[in-house]
Every structure is written in C-alpha cells, then in structure tokens.
Coordinates of C-alpha atoms and ligand atoms in Angstrom, one line a residue:
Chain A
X814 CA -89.4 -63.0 -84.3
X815 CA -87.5 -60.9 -82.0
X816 CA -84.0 -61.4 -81.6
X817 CA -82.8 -63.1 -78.4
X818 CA -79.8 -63.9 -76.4
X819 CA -77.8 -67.4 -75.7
X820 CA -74.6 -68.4 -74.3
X821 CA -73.3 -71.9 -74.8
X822 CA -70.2 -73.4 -75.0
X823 CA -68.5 -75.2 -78.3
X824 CA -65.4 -77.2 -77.3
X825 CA -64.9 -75.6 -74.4
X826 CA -65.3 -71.9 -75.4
X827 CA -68.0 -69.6 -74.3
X828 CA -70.5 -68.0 -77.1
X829 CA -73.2 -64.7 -76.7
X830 CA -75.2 -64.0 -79.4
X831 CA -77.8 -62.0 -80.5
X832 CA -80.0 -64.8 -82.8
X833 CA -83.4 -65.1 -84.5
X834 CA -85.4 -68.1 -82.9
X835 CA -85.0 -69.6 -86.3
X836 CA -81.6 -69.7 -86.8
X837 CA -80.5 -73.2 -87.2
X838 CA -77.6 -74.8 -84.5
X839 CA -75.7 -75.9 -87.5
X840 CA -76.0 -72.5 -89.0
X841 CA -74.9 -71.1 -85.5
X842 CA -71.5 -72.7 -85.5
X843 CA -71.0 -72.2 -89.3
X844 CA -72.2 -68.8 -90.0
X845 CA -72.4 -66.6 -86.2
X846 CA -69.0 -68.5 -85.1
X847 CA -67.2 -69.2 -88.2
X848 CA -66.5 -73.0 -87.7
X849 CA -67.1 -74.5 -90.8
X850 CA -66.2 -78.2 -90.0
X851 CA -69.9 -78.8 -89.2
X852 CA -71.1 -79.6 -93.0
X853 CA -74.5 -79.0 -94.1
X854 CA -76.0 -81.7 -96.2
X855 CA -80.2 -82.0 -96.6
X856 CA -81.0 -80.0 -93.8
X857 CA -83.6 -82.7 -92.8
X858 CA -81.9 -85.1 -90.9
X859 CA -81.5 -88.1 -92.9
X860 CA -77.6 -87.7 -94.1
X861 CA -75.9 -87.1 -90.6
X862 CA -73.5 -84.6 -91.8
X863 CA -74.2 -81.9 -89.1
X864 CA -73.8 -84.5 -86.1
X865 CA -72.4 -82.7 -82.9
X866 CA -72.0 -83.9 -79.6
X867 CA -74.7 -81.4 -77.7
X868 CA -74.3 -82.6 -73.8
X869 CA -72.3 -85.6 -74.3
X870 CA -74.6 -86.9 -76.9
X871 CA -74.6 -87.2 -80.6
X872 CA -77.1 -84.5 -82.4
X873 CA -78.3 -83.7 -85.5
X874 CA -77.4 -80.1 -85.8
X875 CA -80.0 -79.4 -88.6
X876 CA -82.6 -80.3 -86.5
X877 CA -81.7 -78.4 -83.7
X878 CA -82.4 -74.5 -83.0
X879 CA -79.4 -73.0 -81.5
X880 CA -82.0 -71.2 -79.2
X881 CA -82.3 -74.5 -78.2
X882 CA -79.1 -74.9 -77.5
X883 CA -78.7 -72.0 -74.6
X884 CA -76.7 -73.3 -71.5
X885 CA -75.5 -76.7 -73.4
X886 CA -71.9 -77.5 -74.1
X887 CA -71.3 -78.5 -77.6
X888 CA -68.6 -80.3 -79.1
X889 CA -67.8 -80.3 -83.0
X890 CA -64.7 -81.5 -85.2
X891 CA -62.4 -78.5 -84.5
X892 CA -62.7 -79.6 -81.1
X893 CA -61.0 -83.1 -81.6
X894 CA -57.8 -82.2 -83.2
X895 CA -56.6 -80.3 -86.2
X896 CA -54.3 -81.0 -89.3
X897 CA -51.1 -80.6 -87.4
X898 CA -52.7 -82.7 -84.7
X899 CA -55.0 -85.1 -85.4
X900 CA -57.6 -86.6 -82.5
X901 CA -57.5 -90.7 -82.2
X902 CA -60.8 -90.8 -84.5
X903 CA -59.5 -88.5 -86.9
X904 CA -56.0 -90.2 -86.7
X905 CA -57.8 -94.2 -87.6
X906 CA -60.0 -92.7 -90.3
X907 CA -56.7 -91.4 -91.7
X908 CA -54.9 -94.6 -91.5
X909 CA -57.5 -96.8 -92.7
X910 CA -58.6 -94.4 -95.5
X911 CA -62.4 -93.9 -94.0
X912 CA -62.7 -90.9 -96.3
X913 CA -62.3 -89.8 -99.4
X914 CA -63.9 -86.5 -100.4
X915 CA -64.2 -85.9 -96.4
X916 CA -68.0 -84.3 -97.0
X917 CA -69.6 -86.9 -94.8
X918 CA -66.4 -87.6 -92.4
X919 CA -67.2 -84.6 -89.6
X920 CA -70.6 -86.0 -89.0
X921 CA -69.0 -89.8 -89.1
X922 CA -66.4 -88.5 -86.7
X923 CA -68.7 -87.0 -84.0
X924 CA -70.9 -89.8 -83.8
X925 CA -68.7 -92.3 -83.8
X926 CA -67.3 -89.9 -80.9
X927 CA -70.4 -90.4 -78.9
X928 CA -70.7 -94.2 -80.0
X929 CA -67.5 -95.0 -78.7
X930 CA -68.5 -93.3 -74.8
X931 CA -71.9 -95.0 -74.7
X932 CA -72.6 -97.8 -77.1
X933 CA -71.0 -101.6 -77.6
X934 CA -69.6 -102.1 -80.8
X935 CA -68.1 -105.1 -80.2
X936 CA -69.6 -106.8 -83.1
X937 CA -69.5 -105.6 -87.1
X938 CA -73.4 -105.5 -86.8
X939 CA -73.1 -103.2 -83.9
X940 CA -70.7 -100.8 -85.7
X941 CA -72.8 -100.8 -88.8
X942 CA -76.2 -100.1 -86.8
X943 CA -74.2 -97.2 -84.8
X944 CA -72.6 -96.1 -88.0
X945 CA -76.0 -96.4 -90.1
X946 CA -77.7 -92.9 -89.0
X947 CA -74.7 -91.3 -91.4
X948 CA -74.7 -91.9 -95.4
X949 CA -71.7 -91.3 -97.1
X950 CA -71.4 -91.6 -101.1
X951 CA -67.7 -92.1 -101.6
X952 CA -66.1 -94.9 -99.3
X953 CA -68.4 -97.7 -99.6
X954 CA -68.4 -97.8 -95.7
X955 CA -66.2 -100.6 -95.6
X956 CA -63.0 -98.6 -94.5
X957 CA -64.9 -96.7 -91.8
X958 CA -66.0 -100.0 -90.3
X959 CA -62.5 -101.0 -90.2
X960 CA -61.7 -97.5 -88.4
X961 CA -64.2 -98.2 -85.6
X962 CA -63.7 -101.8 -85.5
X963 CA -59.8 -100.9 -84.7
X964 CA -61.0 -97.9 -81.9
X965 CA -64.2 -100.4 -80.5
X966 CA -61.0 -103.0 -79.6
X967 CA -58.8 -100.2 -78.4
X968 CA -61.9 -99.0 -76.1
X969 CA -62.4 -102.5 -75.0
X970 CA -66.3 -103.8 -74.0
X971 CA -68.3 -100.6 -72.1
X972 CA -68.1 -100.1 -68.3
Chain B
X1460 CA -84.2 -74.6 -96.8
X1461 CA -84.2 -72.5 -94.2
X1462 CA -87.4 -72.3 -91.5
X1463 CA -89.6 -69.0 -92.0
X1464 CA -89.5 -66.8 -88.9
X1465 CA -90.9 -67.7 -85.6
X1466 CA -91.0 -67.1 -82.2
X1467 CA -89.5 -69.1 -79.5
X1468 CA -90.3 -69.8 -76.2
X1469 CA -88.6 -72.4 -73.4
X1470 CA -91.6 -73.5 -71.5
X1471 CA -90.9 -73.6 -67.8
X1472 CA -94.0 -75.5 -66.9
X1473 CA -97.5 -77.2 -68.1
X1474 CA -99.0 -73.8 -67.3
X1475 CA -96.6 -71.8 -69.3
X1476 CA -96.6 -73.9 -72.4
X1477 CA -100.5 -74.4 -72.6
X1478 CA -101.2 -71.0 -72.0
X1479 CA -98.7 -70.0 -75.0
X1480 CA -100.7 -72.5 -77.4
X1481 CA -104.0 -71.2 -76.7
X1482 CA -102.5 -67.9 -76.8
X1483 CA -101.4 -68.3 -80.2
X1484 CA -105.0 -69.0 -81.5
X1485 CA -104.0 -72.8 -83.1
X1486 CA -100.6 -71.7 -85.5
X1487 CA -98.5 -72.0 -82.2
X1488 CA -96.6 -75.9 -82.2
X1489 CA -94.9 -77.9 -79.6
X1490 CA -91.0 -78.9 -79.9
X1491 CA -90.4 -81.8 -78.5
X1492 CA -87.0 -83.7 -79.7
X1493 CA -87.5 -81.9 -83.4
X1494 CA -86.8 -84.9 -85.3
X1495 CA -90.1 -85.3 -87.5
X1496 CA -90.9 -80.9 -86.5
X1497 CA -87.7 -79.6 -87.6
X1498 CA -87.5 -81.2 -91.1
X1499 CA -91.4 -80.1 -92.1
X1500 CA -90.0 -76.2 -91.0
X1501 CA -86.9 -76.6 -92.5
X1502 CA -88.9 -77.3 -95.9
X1503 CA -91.7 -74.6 -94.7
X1504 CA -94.1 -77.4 -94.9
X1505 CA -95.2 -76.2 -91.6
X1506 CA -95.0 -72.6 -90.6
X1507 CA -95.5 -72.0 -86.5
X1508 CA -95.9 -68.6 -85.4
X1509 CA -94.4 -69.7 -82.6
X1510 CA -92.5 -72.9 -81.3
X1511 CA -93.5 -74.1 -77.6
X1512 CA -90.1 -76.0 -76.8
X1513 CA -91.0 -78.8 -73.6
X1514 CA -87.5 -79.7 -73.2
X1515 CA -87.1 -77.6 -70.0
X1516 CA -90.3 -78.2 -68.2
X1517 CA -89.5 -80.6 -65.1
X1518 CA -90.9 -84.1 -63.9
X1519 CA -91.5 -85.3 -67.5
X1520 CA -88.5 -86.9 -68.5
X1521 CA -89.5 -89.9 -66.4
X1522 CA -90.6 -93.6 -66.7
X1523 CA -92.8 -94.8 -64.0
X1524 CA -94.6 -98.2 -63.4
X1525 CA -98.2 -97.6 -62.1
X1526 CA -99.7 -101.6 -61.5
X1527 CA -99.5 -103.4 -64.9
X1528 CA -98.9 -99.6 -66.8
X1529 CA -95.6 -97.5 -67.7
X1530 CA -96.6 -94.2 -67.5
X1531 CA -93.9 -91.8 -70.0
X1532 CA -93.6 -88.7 -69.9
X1533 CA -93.0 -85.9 -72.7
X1534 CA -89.5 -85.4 -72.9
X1535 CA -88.7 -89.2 -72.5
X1536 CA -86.1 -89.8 -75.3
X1537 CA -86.0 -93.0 -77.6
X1538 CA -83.0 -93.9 -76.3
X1539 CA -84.0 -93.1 -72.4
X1540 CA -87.3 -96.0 -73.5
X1541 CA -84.5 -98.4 -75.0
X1542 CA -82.5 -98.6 -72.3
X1543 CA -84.5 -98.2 -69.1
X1544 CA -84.7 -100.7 -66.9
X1545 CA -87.9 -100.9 -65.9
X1546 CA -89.3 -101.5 -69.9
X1547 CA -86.3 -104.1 -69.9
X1548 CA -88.0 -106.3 -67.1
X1549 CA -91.7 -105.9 -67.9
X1550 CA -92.3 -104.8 -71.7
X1551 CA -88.7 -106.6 -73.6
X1552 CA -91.6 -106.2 -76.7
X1553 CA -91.0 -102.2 -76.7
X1554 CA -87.1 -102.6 -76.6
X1555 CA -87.2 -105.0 -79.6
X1556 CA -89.8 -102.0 -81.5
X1557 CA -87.1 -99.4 -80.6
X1558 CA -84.1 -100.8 -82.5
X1559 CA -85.8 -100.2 -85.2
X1560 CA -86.7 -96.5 -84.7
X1561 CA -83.8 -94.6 -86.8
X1562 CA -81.0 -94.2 -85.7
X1563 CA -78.8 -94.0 -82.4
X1564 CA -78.2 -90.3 -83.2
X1565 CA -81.8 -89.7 -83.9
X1566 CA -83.0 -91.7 -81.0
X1567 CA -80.9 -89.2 -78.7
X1568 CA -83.1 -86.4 -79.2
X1569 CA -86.6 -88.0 -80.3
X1570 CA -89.6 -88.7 -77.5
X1571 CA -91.7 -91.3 -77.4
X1572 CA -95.0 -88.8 -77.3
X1573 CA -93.7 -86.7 -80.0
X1574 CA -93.5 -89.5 -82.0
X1575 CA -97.3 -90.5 -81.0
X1576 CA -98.7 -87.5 -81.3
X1577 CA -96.6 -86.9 -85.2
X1578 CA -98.8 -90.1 -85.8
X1579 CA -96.7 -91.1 -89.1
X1580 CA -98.7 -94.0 -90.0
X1581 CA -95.0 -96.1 -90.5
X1582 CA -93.7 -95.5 -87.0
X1583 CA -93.1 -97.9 -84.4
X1584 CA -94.5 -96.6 -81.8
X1585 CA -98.0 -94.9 -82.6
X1586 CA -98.4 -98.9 -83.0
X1587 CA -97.3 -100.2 -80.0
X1588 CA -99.7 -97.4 -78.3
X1589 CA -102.3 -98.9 -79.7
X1590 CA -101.1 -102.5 -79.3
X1591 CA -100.6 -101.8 -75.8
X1592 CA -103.9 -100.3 -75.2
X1593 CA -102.4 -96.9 -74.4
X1594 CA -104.4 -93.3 -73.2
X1595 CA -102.9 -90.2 -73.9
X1596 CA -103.0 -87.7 -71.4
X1597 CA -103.7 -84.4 -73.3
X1598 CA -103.4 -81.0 -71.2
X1599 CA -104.9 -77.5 -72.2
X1600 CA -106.3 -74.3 -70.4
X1601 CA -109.6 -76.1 -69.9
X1602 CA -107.5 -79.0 -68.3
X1603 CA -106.9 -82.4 -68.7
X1604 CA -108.3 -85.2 -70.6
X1605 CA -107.7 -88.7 -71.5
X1606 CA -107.9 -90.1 -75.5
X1607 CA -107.7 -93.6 -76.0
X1608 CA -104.6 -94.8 -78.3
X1609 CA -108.3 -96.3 -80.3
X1610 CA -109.3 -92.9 -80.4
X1611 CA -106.3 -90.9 -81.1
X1612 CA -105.1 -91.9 -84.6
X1613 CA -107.5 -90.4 -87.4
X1614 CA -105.0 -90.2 -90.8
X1615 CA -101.9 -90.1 -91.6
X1616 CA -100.0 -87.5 -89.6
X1617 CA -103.4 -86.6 -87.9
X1618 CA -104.1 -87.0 -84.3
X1619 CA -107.2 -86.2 -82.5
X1620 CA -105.8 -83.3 -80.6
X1621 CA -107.2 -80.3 -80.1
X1622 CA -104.3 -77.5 -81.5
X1623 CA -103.6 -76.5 -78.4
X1624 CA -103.4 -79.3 -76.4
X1625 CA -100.3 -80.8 -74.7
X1626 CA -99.5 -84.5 -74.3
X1627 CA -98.0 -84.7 -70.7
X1628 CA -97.5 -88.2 -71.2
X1629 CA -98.6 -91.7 -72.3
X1630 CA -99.5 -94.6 -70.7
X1631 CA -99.3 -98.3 -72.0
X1632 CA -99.6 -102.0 -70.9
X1633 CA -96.8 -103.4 -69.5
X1634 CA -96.6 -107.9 -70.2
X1635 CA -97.2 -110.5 -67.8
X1636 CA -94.4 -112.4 -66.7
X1637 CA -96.4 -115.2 -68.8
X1638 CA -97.3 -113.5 -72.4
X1639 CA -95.0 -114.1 -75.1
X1640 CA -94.6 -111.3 -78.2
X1641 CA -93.7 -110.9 -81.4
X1642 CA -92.5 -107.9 -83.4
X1643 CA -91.5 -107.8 -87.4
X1644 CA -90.4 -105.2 -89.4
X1645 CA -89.3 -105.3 -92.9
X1646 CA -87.2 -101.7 -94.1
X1647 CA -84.9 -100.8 -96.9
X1648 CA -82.3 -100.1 -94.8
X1649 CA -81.6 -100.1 -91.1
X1650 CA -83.6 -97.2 -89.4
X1651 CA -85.5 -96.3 -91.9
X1652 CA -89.4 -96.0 -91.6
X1653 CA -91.2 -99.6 -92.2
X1654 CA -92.7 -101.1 -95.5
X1655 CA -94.7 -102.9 -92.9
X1656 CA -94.6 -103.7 -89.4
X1657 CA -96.9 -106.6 -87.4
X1658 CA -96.2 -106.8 -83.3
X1659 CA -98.6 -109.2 -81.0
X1660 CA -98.5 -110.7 -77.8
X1661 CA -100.6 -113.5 -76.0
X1662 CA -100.4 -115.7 -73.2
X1663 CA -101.3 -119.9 -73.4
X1664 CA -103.8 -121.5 -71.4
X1665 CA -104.9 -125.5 -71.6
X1666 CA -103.0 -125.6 -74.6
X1667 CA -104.5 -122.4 -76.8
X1668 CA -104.1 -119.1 -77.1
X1669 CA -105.6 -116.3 -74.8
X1670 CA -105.2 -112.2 -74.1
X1671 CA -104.5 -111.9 -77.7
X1672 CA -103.1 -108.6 -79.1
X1673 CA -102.6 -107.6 -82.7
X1674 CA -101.2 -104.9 -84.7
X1675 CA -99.6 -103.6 -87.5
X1676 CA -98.1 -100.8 -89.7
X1677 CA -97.0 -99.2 -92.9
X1678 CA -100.0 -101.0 -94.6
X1679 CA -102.6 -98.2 -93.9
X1680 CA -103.5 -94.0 -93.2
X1681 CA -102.8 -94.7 -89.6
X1682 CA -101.4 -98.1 -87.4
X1683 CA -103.8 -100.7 -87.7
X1684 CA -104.9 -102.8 -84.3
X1685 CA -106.8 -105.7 -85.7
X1686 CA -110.0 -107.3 -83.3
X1687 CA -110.8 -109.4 -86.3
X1688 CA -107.6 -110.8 -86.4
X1689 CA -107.1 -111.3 -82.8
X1690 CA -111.0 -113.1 -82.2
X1691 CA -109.1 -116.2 -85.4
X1692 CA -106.3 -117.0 -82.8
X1693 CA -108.0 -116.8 -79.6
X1694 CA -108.8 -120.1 -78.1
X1695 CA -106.4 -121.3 -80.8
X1696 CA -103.2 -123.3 -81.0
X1697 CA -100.9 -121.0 -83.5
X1698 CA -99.9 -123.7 -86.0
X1699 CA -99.1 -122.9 -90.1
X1700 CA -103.0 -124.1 -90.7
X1701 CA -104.0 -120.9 -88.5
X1702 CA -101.0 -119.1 -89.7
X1703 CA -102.8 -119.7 -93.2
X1704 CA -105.9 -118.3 -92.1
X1705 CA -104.1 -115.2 -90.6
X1706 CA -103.0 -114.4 -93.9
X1707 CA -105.9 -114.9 -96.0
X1708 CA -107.9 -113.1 -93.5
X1709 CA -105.0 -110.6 -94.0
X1710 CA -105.1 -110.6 -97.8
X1711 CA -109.0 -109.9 -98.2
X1712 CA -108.7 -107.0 -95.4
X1713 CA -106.1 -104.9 -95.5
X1714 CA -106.4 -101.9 -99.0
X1715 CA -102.3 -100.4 -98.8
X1716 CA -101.5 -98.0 -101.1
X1717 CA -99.0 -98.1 -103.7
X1718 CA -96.2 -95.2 -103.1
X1719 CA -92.8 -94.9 -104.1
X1720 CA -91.4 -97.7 -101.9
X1721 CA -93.4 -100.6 -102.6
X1722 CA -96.9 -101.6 -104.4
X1723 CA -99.7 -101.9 -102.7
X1724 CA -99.7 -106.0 -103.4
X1725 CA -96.3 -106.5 -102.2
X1726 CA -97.0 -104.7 -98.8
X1727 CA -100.0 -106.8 -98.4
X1728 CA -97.7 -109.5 -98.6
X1729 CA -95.2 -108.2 -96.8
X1730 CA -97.8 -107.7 -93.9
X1731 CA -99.3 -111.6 -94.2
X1732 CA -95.2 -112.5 -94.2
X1733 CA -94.6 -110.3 -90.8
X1734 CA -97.8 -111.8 -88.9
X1735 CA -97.0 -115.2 -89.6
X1736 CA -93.3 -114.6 -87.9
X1737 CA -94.6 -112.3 -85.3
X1738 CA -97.2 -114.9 -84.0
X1739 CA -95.0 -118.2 -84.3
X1740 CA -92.5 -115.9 -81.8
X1741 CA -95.1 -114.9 -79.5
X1742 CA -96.3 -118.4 -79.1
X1743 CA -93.0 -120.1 -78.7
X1744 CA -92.2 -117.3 -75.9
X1745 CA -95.8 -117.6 -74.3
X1746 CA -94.3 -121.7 -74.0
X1747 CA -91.2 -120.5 -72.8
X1748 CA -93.2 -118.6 -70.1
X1749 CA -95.8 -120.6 -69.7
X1750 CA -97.3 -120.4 -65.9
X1751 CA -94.8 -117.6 -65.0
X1752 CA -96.4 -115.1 -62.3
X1753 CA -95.0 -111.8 -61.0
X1754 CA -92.8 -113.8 -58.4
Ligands
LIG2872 C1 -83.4 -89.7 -90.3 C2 -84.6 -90.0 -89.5 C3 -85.2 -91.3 -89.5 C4 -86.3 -91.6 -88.7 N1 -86.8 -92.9 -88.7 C5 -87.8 -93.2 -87.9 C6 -88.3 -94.5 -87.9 O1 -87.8 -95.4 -88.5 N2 -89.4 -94.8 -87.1 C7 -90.0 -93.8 -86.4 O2 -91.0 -94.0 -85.7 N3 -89.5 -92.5 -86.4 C8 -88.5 -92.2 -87.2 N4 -88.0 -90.9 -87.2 C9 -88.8 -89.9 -86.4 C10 -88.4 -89.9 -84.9 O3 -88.7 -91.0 -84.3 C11 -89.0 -88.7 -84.2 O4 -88.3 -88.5 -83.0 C12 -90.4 -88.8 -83.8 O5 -91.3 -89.1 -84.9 C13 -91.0 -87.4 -83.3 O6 -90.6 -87.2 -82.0 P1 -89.9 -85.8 -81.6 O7 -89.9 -85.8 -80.1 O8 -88.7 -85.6 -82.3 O9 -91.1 -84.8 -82.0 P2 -91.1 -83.4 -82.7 O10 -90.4 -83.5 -84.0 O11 -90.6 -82.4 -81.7 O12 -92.7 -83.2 -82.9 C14 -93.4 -84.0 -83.8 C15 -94.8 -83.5 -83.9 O13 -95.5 -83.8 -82.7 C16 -95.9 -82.6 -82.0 N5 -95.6 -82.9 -80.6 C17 -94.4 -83.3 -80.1 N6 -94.5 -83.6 -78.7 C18 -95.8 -83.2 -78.4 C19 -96.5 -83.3 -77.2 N7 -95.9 -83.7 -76.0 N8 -97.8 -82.9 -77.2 C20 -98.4 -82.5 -78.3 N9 -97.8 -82.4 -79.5 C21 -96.5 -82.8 -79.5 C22 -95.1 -81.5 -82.6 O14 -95.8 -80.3 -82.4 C23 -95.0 -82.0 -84.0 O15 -96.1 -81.7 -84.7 C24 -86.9 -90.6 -87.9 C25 -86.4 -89.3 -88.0 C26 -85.3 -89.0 -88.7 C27 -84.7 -87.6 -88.7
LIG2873 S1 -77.6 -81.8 -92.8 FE1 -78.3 -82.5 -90.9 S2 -78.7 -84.6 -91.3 FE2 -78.2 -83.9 -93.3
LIG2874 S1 -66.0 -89.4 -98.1 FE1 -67.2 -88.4 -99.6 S2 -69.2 -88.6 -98.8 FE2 -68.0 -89.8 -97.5

C-alpha cells in the first residue's frame, strides 16, 4: 500500500505524482490533476464514459490503474479543443446535435477519436459496432451516427 | 466503488512475477488487460494484497505458428488476435469469434489468456480453447506445466490453476486449408456476453463429414465441447434430418440455468437454433474447400 511515484504525460503535459497503487486512472486525471472532462459513470467498464486515448489507443479509464499508466502518453477531452475552440469531433457533434446533457459525450468523443485513426467506418454497421462500447441515455444515438458518418467521409477509407 | 488497498508491482520478467505470487501466499493476482479484474476490485468483490501487472514483461505479446498450432502469449490483446495476420490465413474461425468479444475499446486492452484463465462460462474464447483443443502453459516457482483446455475449466469463473501460477501463454489448433467452420452467437446487444454461443469445424471426405469439432457456450457452469455431439455428424452428410437429430440430442442433454437474461428453456433453444446454423456453415465452407492442401 505504499505510495509510489509516476510520470506520464496527458495531452502533451508532463505529470509526477505521489499515488496509492489503487488509485484509479480516471481518478488520476479528475482528482490529482484537476481535469474533470473524463466523467465517471459505473466504474466497471460497461458505460464508456471514462474512454481516453492511453498510447494512441482508446481505454477505459476505470479499469485502468494510473500506476499502470507510468511512462504512457494520455490523451483526454481537454486535449482536443475547448469552448472557444472546439476540435473537428467536438465541432460535428455540435453541429449535428450528438449530445444533449453532454454526460456520455467525452467518452463518445475519445473513442470515436481512436476509431477514426485505426478503424473503417465506412458503413452505418461499422459506425454503430465502433460506437457500441459507449451507452448514452439522452440522444438516441442517431445524431451521433450522423456525426461520425460525416467525419468517416471526411477521413476517407483507412491507409 | 473504489478498490480496497493494494500493492502494485510491474513485473519485469516470468521470474519476477511468479516469485511475487508465491510470495504472497495465494491473495496476490495477476493484471493482465484489467477488463473482467478491474471491475470485481472496483466492487471489492475481489481483494488482492497485491496486483502482479504482466504488461511489461517482454517476448509475450507475440503470435507465433508452431506446425498446425498458434502459440499466444500473455499480453496478446483482443484486438492484436483480430487483426493479425497469421490467424487471418489459417484460423478465419477465431476472427469471426472475436467480433463478438465487447467492444473495440475493450478489445484494446483485454488478452486472450486473461480472458481464458477468468473462465466466464459466456466468453468466446474459453470456448474456442477448448474447440481448438488448446494447452495452457501455466508457470510457477516449481516450473512449468501443461493443462489441457479439457482440463482447465472446472465452474464458472474457476480454472484449474494453482493461485500462483502464471499462464505464459496458450496454444490452439490452427484449420486446414480444407475444414470449413461455423460460429453463432446470439446477444442482447452488440458486445455483450452471449445467451448462447455454438462454433464447429469439420472437413468432407467421400461425401460425409470427418475431423468434427463441436462446442458451445452460455448454456452451462463452464464452455461445453460436446464428443457426443460430434461422434452424430461424423461419417455424416449435414442435412436438416441430421440437423434434427443435433437438436434433439441437444434438447435432452444440455440442463442451462434460468438467470436474469433468459430461461433456462429458451437458451436450450437458443443453443439447438445456433448448432443448426453453425454446422450448415461449416459444411458449405468444408465444399467450398473441399481438397484444398497447404499449397
Ligand atoms: C463492457 C465489457 C464487455 C465485455 N464483453 C465481453 C464479451 O462479450 N465476451 C468476452 O469474452 N469478454 C468480454 N469482456 C471481458 C474481456 O474480454 C476481458 O478482456 C477478458 O475477460 C479478461 O482479459 P483481461 O486480459 O482483461 O484479464 P484481467 O481482467 O486482467 O484478468 C482476468 C482474470 O484472469 C487472471 N489472469 C489474467 N491473465 C492471467 C495470466 N496470464 N495467468 C494467470 N491468470 C491470469 C487475473 O488474475 C484475473 O483473475 C467484457 C468486458 C467489459 C468491460
Ligand atoms: S465509468 Fe468507466 S466505463 Fe463506465
Ligand atoms: S447526452 Fe446525455 S447521456 Fe448522452
């Protein structure tokens, strides 16, 4: 239970800590670090709120120690934009109206982040397997589908 | 809910990580990608002493091809299994079962092992271990030893490791150019665990079925391969007639329970539904690839 040290990097920015092993990554970047766009839903993995990108890849951060976490580069919504100047995900879930209360949308955001580098989503059945790890109870989905279907053409089919 | 304490340590090597297990006299647990760990700490339904994280140990994070067997290692990722190329060319059967392993995101961080040796009797891949005729290769300060995928699952969630041993890695049967499969799952939603899952494979000679393999999932304590099964369709042709048989045999066999997702009778049907699809697509693929040999 002793405390020990990390260093990692969240959107670009280098972290030391002093943590408990048991400290949570999600917990990390809301409580240690004070970004607070990583929401915290069940805390078991199955409503994809606390998605980062950990290493280029899409993570559950509830499942993930921040131990864990030493030497990575993380990426989270803060990174991508902000109010004044929203990122190209943020800016077509705006547009198309892919959130309403916004509880789910950082999770939604990030993954669709990593979908968009590594995954086709060329057809609706793509989009809606990619976009099926994350729940969200207001939308109805449909909007965000629209949002990704619009960025998926913009991308163009994966190198 | 937040985990109770525990300490941590990054395994460097096999040595370092099976020495910390025994050291920790059985409450010390591996961390593999976390996905199935994580949530049971989280809810303190499991309370390690101390975590043994494998993530940074060398050399396992590969897929090799030894003769007619992939050999994967510990910190092979879902994701790494779906796309590799080597289980594209010469086991398509475990691609098809990995699409339906949760999610992308999910799938990024969970291993193929650590979702063997969790043993959730709805999982994929525990299934096609023992579909595939898969040994375990389990390490621990006495050394190594080999459990057959037969041998490994005893209950739901409970393997047949010792609680200090170490799976370094699994390996399973890779097809023959010529043996067709089939793999049906039926689940609430996209990514979530089955209702029931059937998966086979077999190969036609002089007309009939041969090398028949048979399994299936969500309808039992643990993943179900079924010799019974398999001895009706050998030195068969698969037609609805057999099909019929399957089912019945099936029907009379298999005892699921009733949970909170579905009744014990409508898995049992579920289950006679999946085989009948899961063998009419191995047979017409075994046609398509009828005669095939390695070149
Ligand atoms: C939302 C969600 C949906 C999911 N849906 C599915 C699904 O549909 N189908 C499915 O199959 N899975 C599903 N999973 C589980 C996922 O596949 C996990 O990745 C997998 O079950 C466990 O693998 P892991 O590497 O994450 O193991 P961990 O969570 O790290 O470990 C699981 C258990 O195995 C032990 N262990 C791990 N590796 C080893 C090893 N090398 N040697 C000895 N013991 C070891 C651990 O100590 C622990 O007890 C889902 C998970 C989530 C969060
Ligand atoms: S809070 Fe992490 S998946 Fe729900
Ligand atoms: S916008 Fe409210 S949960 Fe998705």
């Amino acid at each position: 239970m002793t405390e020990q040290k990390i260093t990692l990097s969240v959107n670009g920015q280098s972290y030391t800590r002093m943590i408990e092993p048991r400290l949570l990554l999600s917990d990390f970047l809301r409580q240690e670090i004070g970004l607070t766009g990583t929401h915290v839903g069940c805390e078991h993995g199955v409503c994809g709120a606390c998605t980062v990108v950990l290493d280029g890849r899409s993570a559950r951060s509830c499942l993930t120690l921040a131990i864990q976490a030493e030497g990575t580069e993380i990426e989270t919504i803060e990174g991508l934009g902000n109010v004044d100047k929203l990122g190209r995900v943020q800016e077509a879930f705006r547009q198309h109206h892919g959130l309403q209360c916004g509880f789910c949308t950082p999770g939604f955001i990030m993954a669709i982040t990593d979908m968009l580098r590594h995954h086709p989503l060329e057809t609706d059945d793509q989009i809606r397997e990619a976009l099926s790890g994350n729940i969200c109870r207001c939308t109805g989905y449909e909007h965000i589908v629209n949002a990704v279907r619009e960025l998926a053409k913009e991308r163009g089919p994966l190198k | 809910m937040k985990p109770a304490p525990f300490d941590y340590l990054a395994a460097k090597s096999i040595s370092e990580a099976v020495e910390a297990l025994a050291a920790s006299g059985g409450d010390g647990k591996i961390i593999a990608g976390g996905q199935s760990l994580m949530p049971m700490i989280n809810f303190r339904l499991v309370k390690p002493t101390i975590l043994v994280d494998i993530n940074r140990i060398g050399g396992l994070d590969r897929i090799e091809k030894h003769d007619d067997r992939l050999r994967i290692g510990a910190t092979v990722r879902h994701h790494m299994t779906a796309t590799d190329v080597l289980v594209f060319e010469h086991l398509p059967i475990l691609q098809d079962a990995m699409h339906h392993v949760a999610h992308l995101t999910v799938r990024n961080r969970g291993t193929f092992c650590g979702s063997v040796c969790h043993a959730d009797p709805a999982a994929e891949m525990p299934m096609m271990t023992l579909l595939l005729n898969g040994t375990i290769t389990a390490w621990s300060v006495r050394g190594e030893r080999q459990i057959a995928a037969s041998d490994f699952f005893l209950g739901s969630l409970v393997n047949a490791l010792e609680p200090d041993e170490f799976v370094t890695s699994i390996e399973i049967d890779t097809l023959k150019p010529d043996t067709g499969w089939g793999f049906e799952e039926f689940s609430r939603r996209q990514g979530d665990f089955a209702l029931a899952c059937a998966a086979t494979t077999l190969r036609i000679e002089d007309g009939v079925a041969r090398s028949v393999r048979f399994a299936l999932m969500g309808v039992g304590e643990t993943p179900l391969r079924l010799a019974a099964i398999e001895e009706i369709i050998d030195g068969k042709t698969v037609s609805e007639s057999l099909l019929d048989q399957v089912s019945e045999a099936l029907n009379d066999f298999l005892q699921p329970n009733t949970d909170l997702h579905a009744s014990a009778d409508y898995r049992r049907h579920l289950a006679g539904a999946l085989a009948r699809r899961a063998l009419r697509d191995a047979w017409k693929r075994a046609d398509l690839r009828k005669g095939k040999t390695d070149d």
